[in-house]
Short mmCIF file of C-alpha atoms in Angstrom, two decimals:
data_model
loop_
_atom_site.label_atom_id
_atom_site.label_comp_id
_atom_site.label_asym_id
_atom_site.label_seq_id
_atom_site.Cartn_x
_atom_site.Cartn_y
_atom_site.Cartn_z
CA MET S 1 98.17 -22.81 11.86
CA LEU S 2 99.80 -21.78 15.11
CA THR S 3 99.03 -23.62 18.34
CA ILE S 4 97.15 -21.69 21.01
CA GLY S 5 98.29 -22.29 24.57
CA MET S 6 95.63 -21.98 27.27
CA LEU S 7 96.23 -21.74 30.99
CA GLY S 8 92.81 -22.66 32.34
CA GLY S 9 90.78 -24.17 35.13
CA MET S 10 90.07 -20.83 36.84
CA SER S 11 87.28 -21.88 36.70
CA TRP S 12 86.88 -24.79 34.28
CA GLU S 13 83.38 -23.50 33.48
CA SER S 14 84.87 -20.51 31.67
CA SER S 15 87.83 -22.47 30.29
CA ALA S 16 85.37 -24.75 28.51
CA GLU S 17 83.98 -21.63 26.87
CA TYR S 18 87.50 -20.60 25.81
CA TYR S 19 88.00 -23.98 24.14
CA ARG S 20 84.56 -23.95 22.52
CA LEU S 21 84.95 -20.44 21.15
CA ALA S 22 88.42 -21.14 19.74
CA ASN S 23 87.10 -24.06 17.74
CA VAL S 24 83.94 -22.26 16.61
CA LEU S 25 85.91 -19.26 15.40
CA VAL S 26 88.48 -21.35 13.54
CA ARG S 27 85.68 -23.21 11.79
CA GLU S 28 83.98 -19.93 10.88
CA HIS S 29 87.21 -18.61 9.35
CA LEU S 30 88.42 -21.78 7.61
CA GLY S 31 85.28 -23.89 7.16
CA GLY S 32 84.94 -27.63 6.78
CA LEU S 33 86.41 -29.80 9.49
CA HIS S 34 88.97 -27.24 10.64
CA SER S 35 89.41 -26.84 14.39
CA ALA S 36 91.82 -24.97 16.63
CA LYS S 37 95.21 -26.38 17.58
CA VAL S 38 95.26 -26.03 21.37
CA VAL S 39 97.45 -27.02 24.30
CA LEU S 40 95.44 -26.62 27.51
CA HIS S 41 96.73 -26.90 31.07
CA SER S 42 93.89 -26.87 33.59
CA VAL S 43 94.80 -26.21 37.22
CA ASP S 44 92.86 -27.11 40.38
CA PHE S 45 91.00 -23.87 41.05
CA ALA S 46 90.45 -24.69 44.74
CA GLU S 47 94.20 -24.36 45.29
CA VAL S 48 94.42 -21.09 43.37
CA GLU S 49 91.34 -19.63 45.07
CA ARG S 50 92.86 -20.31 48.51
CA MET S 51 95.99 -18.43 47.46
CA GLN S 52 93.80 -15.52 46.31
CA VAL S 53 91.92 -15.34 49.59
CA ASP S 54 95.12 -15.60 51.61
CA GLY S 55 96.82 -12.90 49.53
CA ARG S 56 99.55 -15.35 48.47
CA TRP S 57 99.83 -13.87 45.01
CA ASP S 58 103.51 -14.69 44.63
CA ASP S 59 102.77 -18.37 45.28
CA ALA S 60 99.91 -18.22 42.78
CA GLY S 61 102.22 -16.62 40.26
CA LYS S 62 104.79 -19.37 40.72
CA ALA S 63 102.13 -22.05 40.26
CA LEU S 64 100.83 -20.48 37.06
CA ALA S 65 104.36 -19.87 35.80
CA GLU S 66 105.14 -23.57 36.17
CA ALA S 67 101.95 -24.47 34.36
CA ALA S 68 102.75 -21.99 31.59
CA ALA S 69 106.16 -23.59 31.08
CA GLN S 70 104.40 -26.94 30.61
CA VAL S 71 102.09 -25.40 28.02
CA GLN S 72 105.09 -24.07 26.11
CA ALA S 73 106.78 -27.48 26.33
CA GLY S 74 103.60 -28.98 24.87
CA GLY S 75 104.13 -27.01 21.66
CA ALA S 76 102.14 -23.79 22.14
CA ASP S 77 103.24 -20.85 20.00
CA PHE S 78 101.66 -18.27 22.32
CA LEU S 79 99.66 -18.29 25.52
CA LEU S 80 96.36 -17.11 26.97
CA ILE S 81 95.76 -16.86 30.72
CA CYS S 82 92.07 -17.83 30.70
CA THR S 83 91.03 -15.65 33.63
CA ASN S 84 90.89 -11.90 34.26
CA THR S 85 91.81 -12.04 37.96
CA MET S 86 95.00 -14.02 37.48
CA HIS S 87 96.36 -11.38 35.13
CA LYS S 88 97.56 -9.95 38.42
CA VAL S 89 100.49 -12.39 38.01
CA PHE S 90 100.87 -11.77 34.26
CA ASP S 91 104.50 -10.65 34.59
CA GLN S 92 105.49 -13.84 36.43
CA VAL S 93 103.84 -15.97 33.77
CA GLN S 94 105.43 -14.07 30.89
CA ALA S 95 108.85 -14.27 32.53
CA ALA S 96 108.55 -18.07 32.75
CA VAL S 97 108.13 -18.65 29.00
CA ASP S 98 109.77 -17.62 25.75
CA ILE S 99 106.48 -17.40 23.85
CA PRO S 100 104.22 -14.32 23.85
CA VAL S 101 101.41 -14.09 26.41
CA ILE S 102 98.44 -12.14 25.06
CA HIS S 103 97.15 -9.84 27.81
CA LEU S 104 93.39 -10.01 28.16
CA GLY S 105 93.25 -6.38 29.30
CA ASP S 106 94.94 -5.26 26.10
CA THR S 107 92.54 -7.11 23.79
CA THR S 108 89.59 -5.69 25.74
CA ALA S 109 90.90 -2.12 25.71
CA GLN S 110 91.63 -2.30 21.99
CA ALA S 111 88.05 -3.38 21.29
CA ILE S 112 86.71 -0.51 23.39
CA ARG S 113 88.87 2.02 21.56
CA ARG S 114 87.82 0.60 18.19
CA ALA S 115 84.23 1.22 19.24
CA GLY S 116 85.13 4.86 19.86
CA PHE S 117 84.54 4.70 23.62
CA THR S 118 86.67 6.11 26.41
CA THR S 119 84.57 5.55 29.57
CA VAL S 120 83.45 2.09 30.64
CA GLY S 121 82.05 0.33 33.67
CA LEU S 122 83.88 -2.72 34.99
CA LEU S 123 82.40 -5.88 36.47
CA GLY S 124 84.65 -8.64 37.77
CA THR S 125 85.77 -10.41 40.89
CA GLY S 126 86.45 -8.33 43.95
CA PHE S 127 90.16 -8.72 43.24
CA THR S 128 89.79 -7.39 39.70
CA MET S 129 87.60 -4.46 40.70
CA ASP S 130 89.27 -3.47 43.97
CA GLN S 131 92.93 -3.87 43.09
CA PRO S 132 94.71 -1.60 40.61
CA PHE S 133 96.46 -4.16 38.37
CA TYR S 134 93.58 -4.54 35.90
CA ARG S 135 92.24 -1.00 35.91
CA GLU S 136 95.72 0.42 35.39
CA ARG S 137 96.25 -1.80 32.35
CA LEU S 138 92.99 -0.51 30.87
CA GLU S 139 93.83 3.07 31.80
CA SER S 140 97.18 2.75 30.02
CA HIS S 141 95.12 2.62 26.83
CA GLY S 142 93.52 5.96 27.63
CA LEU S 143 90.33 4.61 29.18
CA LYS S 144 88.39 5.85 32.19
CA VAL S 145 87.17 2.92 34.27
CA LEU S 146 84.09 3.18 36.50
CA LEU S 147 83.39 0.78 39.38
CA PRO S 148 80.15 -0.26 41.07
CA SER S 149 79.48 0.69 44.69
CA ALA S 150 81.11 -1.38 47.43
CA GLU S 151 77.81 -3.18 48.07
CA ASP S 152 77.37 -3.98 44.39
CA ARG S 153 80.98 -5.15 44.09
CA ALA S 154 80.45 -7.59 46.96
CA MET S 155 77.34 -9.02 45.30
CA VAL S 156 79.02 -9.35 41.89
CA HIS S 157 81.96 -11.17 43.50
CA ARG S 158 79.70 -13.51 45.50
CA VAL S 159 77.71 -14.56 42.44
CA ILE S 160 80.90 -15.36 40.53
CA TYR S 161 82.41 -17.64 43.18
CA ASP S 162 79.28 -19.11 44.77
CA GLU S 163 77.29 -19.63 41.57
CA LEU S 164 78.93 -19.13 38.18
CA CYS S 165 82.17 -20.96 38.99
CA LEU S 166 79.97 -23.90 40.01
CA GLY S 167 77.96 -23.78 36.81
CA ILE S 168 74.91 -22.26 38.53
CA VAL S 169 73.10 -19.60 36.46
CA ARG S 170 70.19 -17.94 38.26
CA GLU S 171 67.69 -15.51 36.81
CA GLN S 172 67.69 -13.62 40.11
CA SER S 173 71.43 -13.03 39.76
CA ARG S 174 71.01 -11.93 36.16
CA ARG S 175 68.51 -9.30 37.27
CA ALA S 176 70.86 -8.18 40.05
CA TYR S 177 73.69 -7.73 37.55
CA GLN S 178 71.37 -5.83 35.22
CA ASP S 179 70.57 -3.48 38.08
CA VAL S 180 74.27 -2.90 38.79
CA ILE S 181 74.93 -2.11 35.14
CA SER S 182 72.00 0.32 35.07
CA ARG S 183 73.62 2.28 37.91
CA PHE S 184 76.82 3.07 35.99
CA GLU S 185 76.65 6.83 35.44
CA GLY S 186 78.44 8.13 32.38
CA ALA S 187 79.53 4.72 31.11
CA GLN S 188 79.50 4.25 27.33
CA GLY S 189 79.81 0.49 27.73
CA VAL S 190 80.51 -2.19 30.31
CA ILE S 191 83.36 -4.70 30.55
CA LEU S 192 82.33 -8.21 31.52
CA GLY S 193 85.66 -8.48 33.29
CA CYS S 194 85.37 -12.00 34.60
CA THR S 195 85.24 -14.94 32.22
CA GLU S 196 82.31 -16.52 34.08
CA ILE S 197 80.12 -13.40 33.77
CA GLU S 198 79.59 -14.22 30.10
CA LEU S 199 77.69 -17.31 31.25
CA LEU S 200 75.16 -14.95 32.88
CA ILE S 201 75.08 -11.70 30.91
CA THR S 202 74.97 -11.18 27.14
CA GLN S 203 74.31 -8.13 25.01
CA ALA S 204 70.64 -9.08 24.87
CA ASP S 205 70.36 -8.57 28.63
CA VAL S 206 71.43 -4.91 28.84
CA GLN S 207 71.19 -1.68 26.89
CA LEU S 208 74.81 -0.57 27.28
CA PRO S 209 77.26 -2.11 24.81
CA VAL S 210 79.05 -4.99 26.49
CA PHE S 211 82.66 -6.05 26.04
CA PRO S 212 82.92 -9.81 26.74
CA THR S 213 86.54 -10.37 27.65
CA THR S 214 86.59 -14.10 26.94
CA ARG S 215 85.30 -13.73 23.40
CA LEU S 216 87.60 -10.78 22.68
CA HIS S 217 90.60 -12.69 24.04
CA VAL S 218 89.83 -15.76 21.94
CA GLU S 219 89.12 -13.71 18.82
CA ALA S 220 92.59 -12.15 19.10
CA ALA S 221 94.14 -15.59 19.61
CA VAL S 222 92.40 -17.16 16.62
CA GLU S 223 93.35 -14.27 14.36
CA ARG S 224 96.96 -14.74 15.41
CA ALA S 225 96.80 -18.50 14.98
CA ILE S 226 95.40 -18.53 11.45
CA GLN S 227 97.08 -15.48 9.94
CA SER S 228 99.99 -17.54 8.63
CA ILE S 229 97.72 -19.74 6.49
CA LEU S 230 95.33 -17.15 5.11
#
Protein backbone atom coordinates (compact mmCIF):
# COMPACT_ATOMS: atom_id res chain seq x y z
CA MET A 1 0.00 0.00 0.00
CA LEU A 2 1.25 3.46 -0.86
CA THR A 3 1.53 6.15 1.81
CA ILE A 4 -0.82 9.12 1.51
CA GLY A 5 0.68 12.49 2.36
CA MET A 6 -1.68 15.07 3.82
CA LEU A 7 -1.01 18.77 4.19
CA GLY A 8 -3.64 19.74 6.74
CA GLY A 9 -4.67 22.02 9.56
CA MET A 10 -6.60 24.43 7.31
CA SER A 11 -8.70 23.94 9.37
CA TRP A 12 -8.00 20.90 11.55
CA GLU A 13 -11.75 20.28 11.71
CA SER A 14 -11.77 19.27 8.05
CA SER A 15 -8.36 17.60 8.21
CA ALA A 16 -9.74 15.24 10.85
CA GLU A 17 -12.42 14.31 8.32
CA TYR A 18 -9.72 13.65 5.70
CA TYR A 19 -7.96 11.28 8.08
CA ARG A 20 -11.19 9.56 9.14
CA LEU A 21 -12.39 9.06 5.58
CA ALA A 22 -9.05 7.67 4.41
CA ASN A 23 -9.14 4.99 7.09
CA VAL A 24 -12.83 4.19 6.59
CA LEU A 25 -12.38 3.78 2.84
CA VAL A 26 -9.29 1.59 3.18
CA ARG A 27 -11.16 -0.65 5.59
CA GLU A 28 -14.13 -0.84 3.22
CA HIS A 29 -11.85 -1.90 0.36
CA LEU A 30 -9.53 -4.27 2.24
CA GLY A 31 -11.52 -5.32 5.32
CA GLY A 32 -10.30 -6.57 8.67
CA LEU A 33 -7.89 -4.38 10.56
CA HIS A 34 -6.56 -2.56 7.49
CA SER A 35 -6.10 1.18 7.80
CA ALA A 36 -4.55 3.89 5.65
CA LYS A 37 -0.84 4.62 5.67
CA VAL A 38 -0.70 8.39 6.20
CA VAL A 39 1.89 11.10 6.80
CA LEU A 40 0.10 14.23 8.03
CA HIS A 41 1.61 17.68 8.53
CA SER A 42 -0.82 20.02 10.27
CA VAL A 43 -0.04 23.75 10.13
CA ASP A 44 -1.23 26.53 12.44
CA PHE A 45 -4.23 27.85 10.53
CA ALA A 46 -4.14 31.24 12.31
CA GLU A 47 -0.85 31.99 10.57
CA VAL A 48 -2.14 30.89 7.17
CA GLU A 49 -5.44 32.75 7.57
CA ARG A 50 -3.56 36.00 8.30
CA MET A 51 -1.58 35.54 5.10
CA GLN A 52 -4.85 35.00 3.20
CA VAL A 53 -6.43 38.16 4.57
CA ASP A 54 -3.29 40.20 3.91
CA GLY A 55 -3.01 38.86 0.36
CA ARG A 56 0.42 37.37 1.12
CA TRP A 57 -0.16 34.35 -1.08
CA ASP A 58 3.50 33.95 -1.99
CA ASP A 59 4.40 33.70 1.69
CA ALA A 60 1.59 31.19 2.21
CA GLY A 61 2.86 29.20 -0.75
CA LYS A 62 6.36 29.11 0.69
CA ALA A 63 5.05 27.94 4.07
CA LEU A 64 3.02 25.14 2.51
CA ALA A 65 5.87 24.20 0.20
CA GLU A 66 8.16 23.74 3.21
CA ALA A 67 5.53 21.64 4.94
CA ALA A 68 5.04 19.55 1.79
CA ALA A 69 8.77 18.82 1.66
CA GLN A 70 8.55 17.52 5.22
CA VAL A 71 5.65 15.27 4.26
CA GLN A 72 7.69 13.84 1.40
CA ALA A 73 10.66 13.33 3.74
CA GLY A 74 8.31 11.44 6.06
CA GLY A 75 7.77 8.80 3.38
CA ALA A 76 4.65 9.93 1.51
CA ASP A 77 4.28 8.57 -2.03
CA PHE A 78 1.91 11.35 -3.11
CA LEU A 79 0.32 14.38 -1.52
CA LEU A 80 -3.08 15.94 -0.84
CA ILE A 81 -3.50 19.61 0.04
CA CYS A 82 -6.44 19.23 2.44
CA THR A 83 -8.10 22.54 1.62
CA ASN A 84 -9.76 24.02 -1.47
CA THR A 85 -8.63 27.61 -0.90
CA MET A 86 -4.95 26.82 -0.61
CA HIS A 87 -4.96 25.19 -4.03
CA LYS A 88 -4.27 28.77 -5.06
CA VAL A 89 -0.62 27.92 -4.24
CA PHE A 90 -0.77 24.44 -5.79
CA ASP A 91 2.07 25.15 -8.23
CA GLN A 92 4.42 26.25 -5.43
CA VAL A 93 3.65 23.10 -3.47
CA GLN A 94 4.11 20.80 -6.45
CA ALA A 95 7.40 22.49 -7.34
CA ALA A 96 8.73 21.82 -3.83
CA VAL A 97 8.36 18.02 -3.99
CA ASP A 98 9.21 15.16 -6.32
CA ILE A 99 6.02 13.23 -5.55
CA PRO A 100 2.68 13.85 -7.30
CA VAL A 101 0.20 16.28 -5.74
CA ILE A 102 -3.40 15.31 -6.51
CA HIS A 103 -5.36 18.46 -7.37
CA LEU A 104 -8.67 18.62 -5.56
CA GLY A 105 -10.25 20.55 -8.43
CA ASP A 106 -9.39 17.77 -10.85
CA THR A 107 -10.92 15.01 -8.73
CA THR A 108 -14.07 17.11 -8.30
CA ALA A 109 -14.38 17.95 -11.99
CA GLN A 110 -13.87 14.32 -12.98
CA ALA A 111 -16.71 13.26 -10.68
CA ILE A 112 -18.99 15.91 -12.17
CA ARG A 113 -18.21 14.80 -15.71
CA ARG A 114 -18.78 11.15 -14.78
CA ALA A 115 -22.23 12.18 -13.57
CA GLY A 116 -22.90 13.66 -17.01
CA PHE A 117 -23.13 17.25 -15.77
CA THR A 118 -21.61 20.37 -17.28
CA THR A 119 -23.08 23.23 -15.20
CA VAL A 120 -22.59 23.43 -11.44
CA GLY A 121 -22.92 25.91 -8.62
CA LEU A 122 -19.90 26.56 -6.41
CA LEU A 123 -19.83 27.22 -2.68
CA GLY A 124 -16.56 27.94 -0.91
CA THR A 125 -14.60 30.60 0.88
CA GLY A 126 -14.66 34.08 -0.55
CA PHE A 127 -11.18 33.44 -1.93
CA THR A 128 -12.30 30.30 -3.74
CA MET A 129 -15.45 31.86 -5.16
CA ASP A 130 -14.15 35.34 -6.00
CA GLN A 131 -10.71 34.53 -7.39
CA PRO A 132 -10.21 32.71 -10.70
CA PHE A 133 -7.70 30.01 -9.69
CA TYR A 134 -10.30 27.41 -8.69
CA ARG A 135 -12.99 28.19 -11.24
CA GLU A 136 -10.46 28.14 -14.07
CA ARG A 137 -9.25 24.70 -13.03
CA LEU A 138 -12.84 23.42 -13.12
CA GLU A 139 -13.52 25.19 -16.41
CA SER A 140 -10.45 23.52 -17.94
CA HIS A 141 -12.47 20.30 -17.67
CA GLY A 142 -15.27 21.79 -19.76
CA LEU A 143 -17.49 22.86 -16.88
CA LYS A 144 -19.58 26.00 -16.47
CA VAL A 145 -19.33 27.30 -12.91
CA LEU A 146 -22.09 29.41 -11.35
CA LEU A 147 -21.54 31.62 -8.29
CA PRO A 148 -23.94 32.90 -5.63
CA SER A 149 -24.71 36.61 -5.37
CA ALA A 150 -22.19 38.86 -3.62
CA GLU A 151 -24.39 38.94 -0.51
CA ASP A 152 -24.69 35.16 -0.45
CA ARG A 153 -20.95 34.73 -1.00
CA ALA A 154 -20.22 36.94 2.01
CA MET A 155 -22.55 34.88 4.20
CA VAL A 156 -21.11 31.55 3.01
CA HIS A 157 -17.58 32.81 3.74
CA ARG A 158 -18.51 34.13 7.20
CA VAL A 159 -20.08 30.83 8.26
CA ILE A 160 -16.97 28.92 7.20
CA TYR A 161 -14.48 31.03 9.16
CA ASP A 162 -16.60 32.11 12.12
CA GLU A 163 -18.39 28.80 12.70
CA LEU A 164 -17.32 25.69 10.80
CA CYS A 165 -13.57 26.18 11.23
CA LEU A 166 -14.27 26.41 14.97
CA GLY A 167 -16.34 23.25 15.00
CA ILE A 168 -19.64 25.15 15.33
CA VAL A 169 -22.51 23.68 13.28
CA ARG A 170 -25.73 25.70 13.46
CA GLU A 171 -29.11 24.75 12.05
CA GLN A 172 -29.69 28.40 11.14
CA SER A 173 -26.57 28.34 8.96
CA ARG A 174 -27.64 25.07 7.36
CA ARG A 175 -30.93 26.66 6.36
CA ALA A 176 -29.10 29.71 5.01
CA TYR A 177 -26.88 27.50 2.86
CA GLN A 178 -29.92 25.58 1.65
CA ASP A 179 -31.45 28.88 0.56
CA VAL A 180 -28.30 29.84 -1.35
CA ILE A 181 -28.26 26.50 -3.15
CA SER A 182 -31.94 26.87 -4.06
CA ARG A 183 -31.11 30.15 -5.82
CA PHE A 184 -28.67 28.60 -8.30
CA GLU A 185 -30.43 28.93 -11.66
CA GLY A 186 -29.54 26.32 -14.24
CA ALA A 187 -27.20 24.34 -11.99
CA GLN A 188 -27.27 20.55 -12.41
CA GLY A 189 -25.39 20.09 -9.16
CA VAL A 190 -23.47 22.00 -6.51
CA ILE A 191 -19.83 21.78 -5.45
CA LEU A 192 -19.24 21.87 -1.72
CA GLY A 193 -15.99 23.66 -2.49
CA CYS A 194 -14.70 24.10 1.03
CA THR A 195 -13.74 21.10 3.13
CA GLU A 196 -15.61 22.44 6.16
CA ILE A 197 -18.92 22.77 4.28
CA GLU A 198 -19.29 18.99 4.40
CA LEU A 199 -19.64 19.32 8.16
CA LEU A 200 -22.82 21.36 7.53
CA ILE A 201 -24.38 20.18 4.26
CA THR A 202 -24.94 16.63 3.01
CA GLN A 203 -26.94 15.24 0.12
CA ALA A 204 -29.88 14.74 2.47
CA ASP A 205 -30.11 18.50 2.99
CA VAL A 206 -30.65 19.60 -0.63
CA GLN A 207 -32.35 18.43 -3.81
CA LEU A 208 -29.51 19.21 -6.22
CA PRO A 209 -26.80 16.55 -6.46
CA VAL A 210 -23.86 17.59 -4.30
CA PHE A 211 -20.18 17.04 -4.99
CA PRO A 212 -18.33 16.87 -1.64
CA THR A 213 -14.76 17.77 -2.47
CA THR A 214 -13.19 16.22 0.62
CA ARG A 215 -14.74 12.81 0.04
CA LEU A 216 -13.94 12.89 -3.68
CA HIS A 217 -10.33 13.88 -2.95
CA VAL A 218 -9.88 11.10 -0.40
CA GLU A 219 -11.57 8.51 -2.61
CA ALA A 220 -9.07 9.28 -5.38
CA ALA A 221 -6.19 9.04 -2.90
CA VAL A 222 -7.30 5.71 -1.46
CA GLU A 223 -7.79 4.21 -4.91
CA ARG A 224 -4.26 5.27 -5.78
CA ALA A 225 -2.85 3.98 -2.50
CA ILE A 226 -4.33 0.48 -2.69
CA GLN A 227 -4.18 -0.22 -6.41
CA SER A 228 -0.77 -1.85 -6.13
CA ILE A 229 -2.04 -4.53 -3.72
CA LEU A 230 -5.37 -5.36 -5.30
